[in-house]
Coordinates of C-alpha atoms in Angstrom, one line a residue:
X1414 CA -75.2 26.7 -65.5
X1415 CA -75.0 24.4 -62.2
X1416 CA -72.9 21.7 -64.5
X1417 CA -70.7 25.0 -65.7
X1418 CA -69.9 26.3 -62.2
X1419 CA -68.9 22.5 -61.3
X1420 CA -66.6 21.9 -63.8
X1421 CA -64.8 25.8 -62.6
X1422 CA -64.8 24.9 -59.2
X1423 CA -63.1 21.2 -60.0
X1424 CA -60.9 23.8 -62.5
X1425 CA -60.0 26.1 -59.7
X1426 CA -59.7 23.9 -57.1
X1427 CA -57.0 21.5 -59.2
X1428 CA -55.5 24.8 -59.9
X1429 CA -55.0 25.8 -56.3
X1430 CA -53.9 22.5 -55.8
X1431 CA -50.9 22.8 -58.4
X1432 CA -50.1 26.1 -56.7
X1433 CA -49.7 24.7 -53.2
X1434 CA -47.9 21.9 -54.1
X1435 CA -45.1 24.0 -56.0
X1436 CA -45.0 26.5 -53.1
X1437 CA -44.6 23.7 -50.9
X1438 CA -41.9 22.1 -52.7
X1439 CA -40.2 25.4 -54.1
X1440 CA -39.7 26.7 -50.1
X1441 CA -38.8 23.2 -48.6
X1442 CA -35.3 23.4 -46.7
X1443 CA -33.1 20.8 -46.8
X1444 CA -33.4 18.2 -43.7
X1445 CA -29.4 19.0 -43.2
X1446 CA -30.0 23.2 -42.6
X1447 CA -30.6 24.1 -39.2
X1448 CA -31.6 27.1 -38.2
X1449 CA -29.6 30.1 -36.5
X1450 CA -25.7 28.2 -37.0
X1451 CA -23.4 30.2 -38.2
X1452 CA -22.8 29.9 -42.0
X1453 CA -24.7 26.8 -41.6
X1454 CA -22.4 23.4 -40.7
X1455 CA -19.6 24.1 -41.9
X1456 CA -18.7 27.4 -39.5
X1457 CA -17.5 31.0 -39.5
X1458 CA -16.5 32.4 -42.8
X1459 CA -13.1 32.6 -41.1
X1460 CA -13.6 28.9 -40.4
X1461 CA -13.9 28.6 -44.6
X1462 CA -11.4 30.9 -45.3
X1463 CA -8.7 29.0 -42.9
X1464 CA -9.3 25.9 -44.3
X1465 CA -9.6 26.8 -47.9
X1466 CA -5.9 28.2 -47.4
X1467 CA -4.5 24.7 -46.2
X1468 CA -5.8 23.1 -49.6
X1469 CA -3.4 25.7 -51.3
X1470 CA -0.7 25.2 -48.8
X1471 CA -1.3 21.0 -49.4
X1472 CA -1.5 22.3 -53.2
X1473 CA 1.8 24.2 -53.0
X1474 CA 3.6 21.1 -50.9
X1475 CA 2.7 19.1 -53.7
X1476 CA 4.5 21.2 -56.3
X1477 CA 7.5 21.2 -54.7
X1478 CA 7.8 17.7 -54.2
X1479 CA 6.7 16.9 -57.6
X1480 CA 9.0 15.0 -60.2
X1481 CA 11.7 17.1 -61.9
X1482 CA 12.2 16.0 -65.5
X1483 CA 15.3 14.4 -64.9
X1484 CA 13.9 12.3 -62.1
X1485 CA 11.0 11.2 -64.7
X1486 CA 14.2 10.5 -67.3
X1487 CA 15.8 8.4 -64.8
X1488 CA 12.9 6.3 -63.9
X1489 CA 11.5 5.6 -67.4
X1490 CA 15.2 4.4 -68.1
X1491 CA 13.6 1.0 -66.6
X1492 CA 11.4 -1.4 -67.9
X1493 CA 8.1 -1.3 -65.3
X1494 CA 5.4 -4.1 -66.1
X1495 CA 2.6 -2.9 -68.3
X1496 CA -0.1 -4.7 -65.6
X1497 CA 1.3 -2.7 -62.4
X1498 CA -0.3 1.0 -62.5
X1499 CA 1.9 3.8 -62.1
X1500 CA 2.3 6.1 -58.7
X1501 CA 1.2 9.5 -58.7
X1502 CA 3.6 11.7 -57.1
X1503 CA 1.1 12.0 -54.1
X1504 CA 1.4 8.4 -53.5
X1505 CA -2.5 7.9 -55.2
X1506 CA -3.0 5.1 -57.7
X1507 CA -4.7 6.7 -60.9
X1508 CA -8.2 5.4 -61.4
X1509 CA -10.5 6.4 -64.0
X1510 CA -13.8 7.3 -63.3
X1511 CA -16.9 5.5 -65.3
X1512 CA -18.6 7.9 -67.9
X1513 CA -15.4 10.8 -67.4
X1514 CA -12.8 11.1 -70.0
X1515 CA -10.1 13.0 -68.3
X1516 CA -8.0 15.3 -70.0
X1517 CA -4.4 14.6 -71.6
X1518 CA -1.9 15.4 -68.9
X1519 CA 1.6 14.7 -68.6
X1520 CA 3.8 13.1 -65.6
X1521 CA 4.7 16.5 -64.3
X1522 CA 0.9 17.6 -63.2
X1523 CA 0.0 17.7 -60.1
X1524 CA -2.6 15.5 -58.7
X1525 CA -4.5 16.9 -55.6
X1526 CA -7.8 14.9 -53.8
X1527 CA -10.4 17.1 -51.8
X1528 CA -12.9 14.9 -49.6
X1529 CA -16.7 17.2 -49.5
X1530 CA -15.6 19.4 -47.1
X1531 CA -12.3 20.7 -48.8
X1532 CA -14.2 21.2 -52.2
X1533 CA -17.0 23.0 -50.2
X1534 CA -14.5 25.3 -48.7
X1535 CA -12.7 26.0 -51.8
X1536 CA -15.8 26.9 -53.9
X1537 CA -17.2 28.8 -51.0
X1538 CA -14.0 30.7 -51.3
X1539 CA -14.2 31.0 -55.2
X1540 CA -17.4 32.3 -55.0
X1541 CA -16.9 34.8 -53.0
X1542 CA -13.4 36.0 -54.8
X1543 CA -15.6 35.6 -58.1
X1544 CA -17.6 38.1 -56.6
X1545 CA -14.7 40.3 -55.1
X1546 CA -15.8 39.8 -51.9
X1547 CA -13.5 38.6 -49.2
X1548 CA -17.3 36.3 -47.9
X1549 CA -20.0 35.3 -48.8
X1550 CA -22.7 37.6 -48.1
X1551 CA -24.7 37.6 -45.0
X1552 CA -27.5 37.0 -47.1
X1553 CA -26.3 33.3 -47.8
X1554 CA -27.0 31.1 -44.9
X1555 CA -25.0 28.3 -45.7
X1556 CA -23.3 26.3 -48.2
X1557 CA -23.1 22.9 -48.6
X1558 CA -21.5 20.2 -51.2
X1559 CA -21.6 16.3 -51.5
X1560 CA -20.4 13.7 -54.4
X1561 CA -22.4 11.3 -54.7
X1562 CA -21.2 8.5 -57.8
X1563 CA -20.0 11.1 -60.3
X1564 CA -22.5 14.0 -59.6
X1565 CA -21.5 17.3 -58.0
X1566 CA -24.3 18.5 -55.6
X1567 CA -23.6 21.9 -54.4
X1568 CA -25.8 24.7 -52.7
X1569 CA -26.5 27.1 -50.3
X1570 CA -29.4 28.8 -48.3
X1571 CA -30.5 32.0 -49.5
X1572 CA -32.1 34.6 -47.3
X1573 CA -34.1 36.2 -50.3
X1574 CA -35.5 38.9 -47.6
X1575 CA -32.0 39.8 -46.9
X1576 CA -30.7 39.5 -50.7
X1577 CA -33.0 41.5 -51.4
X1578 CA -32.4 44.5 -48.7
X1579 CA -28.5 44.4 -49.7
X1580 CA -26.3 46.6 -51.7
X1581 CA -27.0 45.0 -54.9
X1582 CA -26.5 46.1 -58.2
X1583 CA -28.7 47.2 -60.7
X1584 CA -28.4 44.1 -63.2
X1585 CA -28.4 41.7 -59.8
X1586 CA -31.8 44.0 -58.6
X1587 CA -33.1 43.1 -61.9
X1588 CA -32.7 39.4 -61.8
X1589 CA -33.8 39.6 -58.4
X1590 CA -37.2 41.1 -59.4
X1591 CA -37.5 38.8 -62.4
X1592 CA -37.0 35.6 -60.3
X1593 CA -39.6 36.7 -57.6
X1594 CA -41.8 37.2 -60.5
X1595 CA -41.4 33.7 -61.8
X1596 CA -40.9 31.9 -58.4
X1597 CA -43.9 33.9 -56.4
X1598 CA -44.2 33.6 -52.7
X1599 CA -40.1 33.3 -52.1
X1600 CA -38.9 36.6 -52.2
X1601 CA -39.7 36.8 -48.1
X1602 CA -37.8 33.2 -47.1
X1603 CA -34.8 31.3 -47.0
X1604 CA -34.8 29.2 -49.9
X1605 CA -32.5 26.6 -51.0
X1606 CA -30.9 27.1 -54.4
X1607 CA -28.2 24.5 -55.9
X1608 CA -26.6 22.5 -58.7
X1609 CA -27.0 18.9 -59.3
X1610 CA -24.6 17.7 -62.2
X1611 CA -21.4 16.1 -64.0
X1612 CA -18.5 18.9 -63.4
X1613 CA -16.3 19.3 -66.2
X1614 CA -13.0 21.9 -66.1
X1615 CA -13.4 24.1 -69.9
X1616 CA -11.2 27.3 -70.1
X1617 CA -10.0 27.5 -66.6
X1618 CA -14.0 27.1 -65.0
X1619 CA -16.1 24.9 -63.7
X1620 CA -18.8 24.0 -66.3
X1621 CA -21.9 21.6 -66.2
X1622 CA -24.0 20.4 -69.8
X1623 CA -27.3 20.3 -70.4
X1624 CA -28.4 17.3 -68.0
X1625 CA -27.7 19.3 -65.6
X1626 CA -30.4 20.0 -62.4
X1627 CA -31.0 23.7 -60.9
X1628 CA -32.4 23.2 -57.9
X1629 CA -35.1 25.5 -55.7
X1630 CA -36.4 24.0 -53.0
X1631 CA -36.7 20.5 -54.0
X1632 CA -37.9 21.4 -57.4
X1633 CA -35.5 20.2 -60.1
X1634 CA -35.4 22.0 -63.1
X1635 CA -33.5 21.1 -66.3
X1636 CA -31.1 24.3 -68.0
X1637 CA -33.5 24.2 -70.3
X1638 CA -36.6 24.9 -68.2
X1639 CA -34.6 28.0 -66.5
X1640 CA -33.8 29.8 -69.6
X1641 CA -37.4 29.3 -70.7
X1642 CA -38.6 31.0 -67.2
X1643 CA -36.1 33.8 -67.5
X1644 CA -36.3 34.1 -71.5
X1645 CA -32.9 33.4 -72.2
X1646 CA -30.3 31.1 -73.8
X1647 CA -29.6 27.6 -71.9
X1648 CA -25.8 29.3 -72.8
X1649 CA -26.6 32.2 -71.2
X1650 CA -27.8 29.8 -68.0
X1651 CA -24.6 27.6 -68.3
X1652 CA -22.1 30.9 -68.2
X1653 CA -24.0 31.8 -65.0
X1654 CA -23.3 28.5 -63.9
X1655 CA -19.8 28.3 -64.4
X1656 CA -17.4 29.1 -61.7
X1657 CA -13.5 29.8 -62.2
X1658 CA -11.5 27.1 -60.5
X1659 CA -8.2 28.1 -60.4
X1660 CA -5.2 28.8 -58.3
X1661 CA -2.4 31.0 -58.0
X1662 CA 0.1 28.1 -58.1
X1663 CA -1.5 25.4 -59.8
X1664 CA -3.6 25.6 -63.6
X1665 CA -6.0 23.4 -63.2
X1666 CA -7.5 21.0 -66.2
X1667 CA -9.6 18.6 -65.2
X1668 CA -11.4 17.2 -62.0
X1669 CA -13.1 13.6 -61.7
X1670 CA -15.5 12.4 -58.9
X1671 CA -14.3 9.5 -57.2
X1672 CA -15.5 7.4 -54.5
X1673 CA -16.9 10.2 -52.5
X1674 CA -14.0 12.9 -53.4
X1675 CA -13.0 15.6 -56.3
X1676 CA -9.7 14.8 -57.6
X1677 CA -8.3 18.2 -59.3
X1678 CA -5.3 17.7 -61.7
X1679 CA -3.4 20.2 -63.0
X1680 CA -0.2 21.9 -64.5
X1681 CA 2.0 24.1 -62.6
X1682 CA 1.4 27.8 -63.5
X1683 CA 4.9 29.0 -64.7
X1684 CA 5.5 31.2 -61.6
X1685 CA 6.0 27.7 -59.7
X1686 CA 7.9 25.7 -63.0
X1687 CA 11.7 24.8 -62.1

């Protein structure tokens, strides 16, 4: 009986142990938060929303200085050297990213390069118009996105106390109470929720594929792993996941990480055409 109650106490105790360690590393805030700034470091949500309009005022320069199709006749008349790359209309020499394969495009779209901080502004803003909301909730602390190679890491500080006290709806409540279920011990703290992955533009959205990393906390967990924990497609997961990239000016087809920066490319929508 002694050897029994041994073996349940080494049982229990490397149980516990499990427990605390994915606690520990499901509530642990990212070294860049800090605590009590307003929408975390990137400002006021009028701060976001100012800044998210110059990318569609630099968007909308662009279009109007882009190359007419007799412009593009006239200078394909000559004979350029096949080793010399060609301009973009911005100025940018076209690169190609390693492992992307960007779409087909002509030499009338429009080519428009975001640093971090522009593509964090504009997907703080698409968020919260995918939501039909003019901000992000007050339960959302901050937001912040990096590039790093050709991976897209984007996320923001939830106050799941505060989520949880706001006017959600009943499928939202739902999912709330499910996730608290499967994530115990969060549904009272700020936790850090993001996306780690290779973006790809499909049917007007941002979309990510099944290498793909969820993030809570500094757990990573594969698409696969959350529809497991919430019993549902990795599709299902993915849709969730997808946010519509688009403007009111500018279709957008396909965006490549490059040296630090998105590059979106795109067609004019035919409200802007010639």
């Amino acid at each position: 009986m002694k050897k029994i109650g041994l073996v349940l106490l080494v049982l229990l105790g490397g149980t516990l142990s499990g427990l605390y360690y994915f606690w520990h590393q499901a509530t642990k805030l990212p070294d860049w938060y800090q605590e009590g700034t307003p929408q975390g470091s990137e400002g006021s949500p009028e701060d976001i929303e100012q800044r998210a309009a110059t990318v569609q005022q630099t968007i909308q320069a662009k279009l109007r200085h882009r190359p007419t199709p007799s412009s593009l006749a006239t200078a394909s008349s000559g004979k350029p050297s096949a080793q010399v790359p060609q301009s973009q209309p911005n100025g940018a020499i076209a690169k190609k990213a390693v492992g992307t394969v960007p779409a087909p495009r002509s030499r009338q779209d429009v080519e428009v390069q975001l640093n971090p901080q522009e593509l964090n502004d504009v997907l703080v803003s698409k968020i919260a118009e995918q939501s039909q909301a003019k901000a992000l909730p007050k339960s959302v602390k901050s937001v912040r996105t990096t590039v790093e190679a050709d991976t897209l890491k984007t996320g923001a500080i939830v106050d799941m106390k505060a989520l949880r006290e706001s006017d959600l709806g009943t499928q939202e409540q739902t999912f709330l109470t499910e996730a608290a279920a499967k994530f115990p011990g969060l549904s009272d703290r700020k936790v850090y929720i993001g996306i780690e992955g290779k973006p790809r533009i499909q049917d007007g959205k941002v979309q990510f594929d099944d290498e793909t990393r969820v993030r809570v906390g500094n757990l990573r967990l594969t698409i696969a792993e959350i529809a497991e924990r919430f019993g549902v497609s990795p599709d299902q997961v993915k849709e969730q996941l997808a946010l519509r990239l688009q403007f009111n000016n500018l279709h957008v087809k396909d965006i490549e990480l490059l040296n630090g920066t998105a590059i979106l490319r795109g067609s004019p929508t035919p409200t802007t055409a010639p």
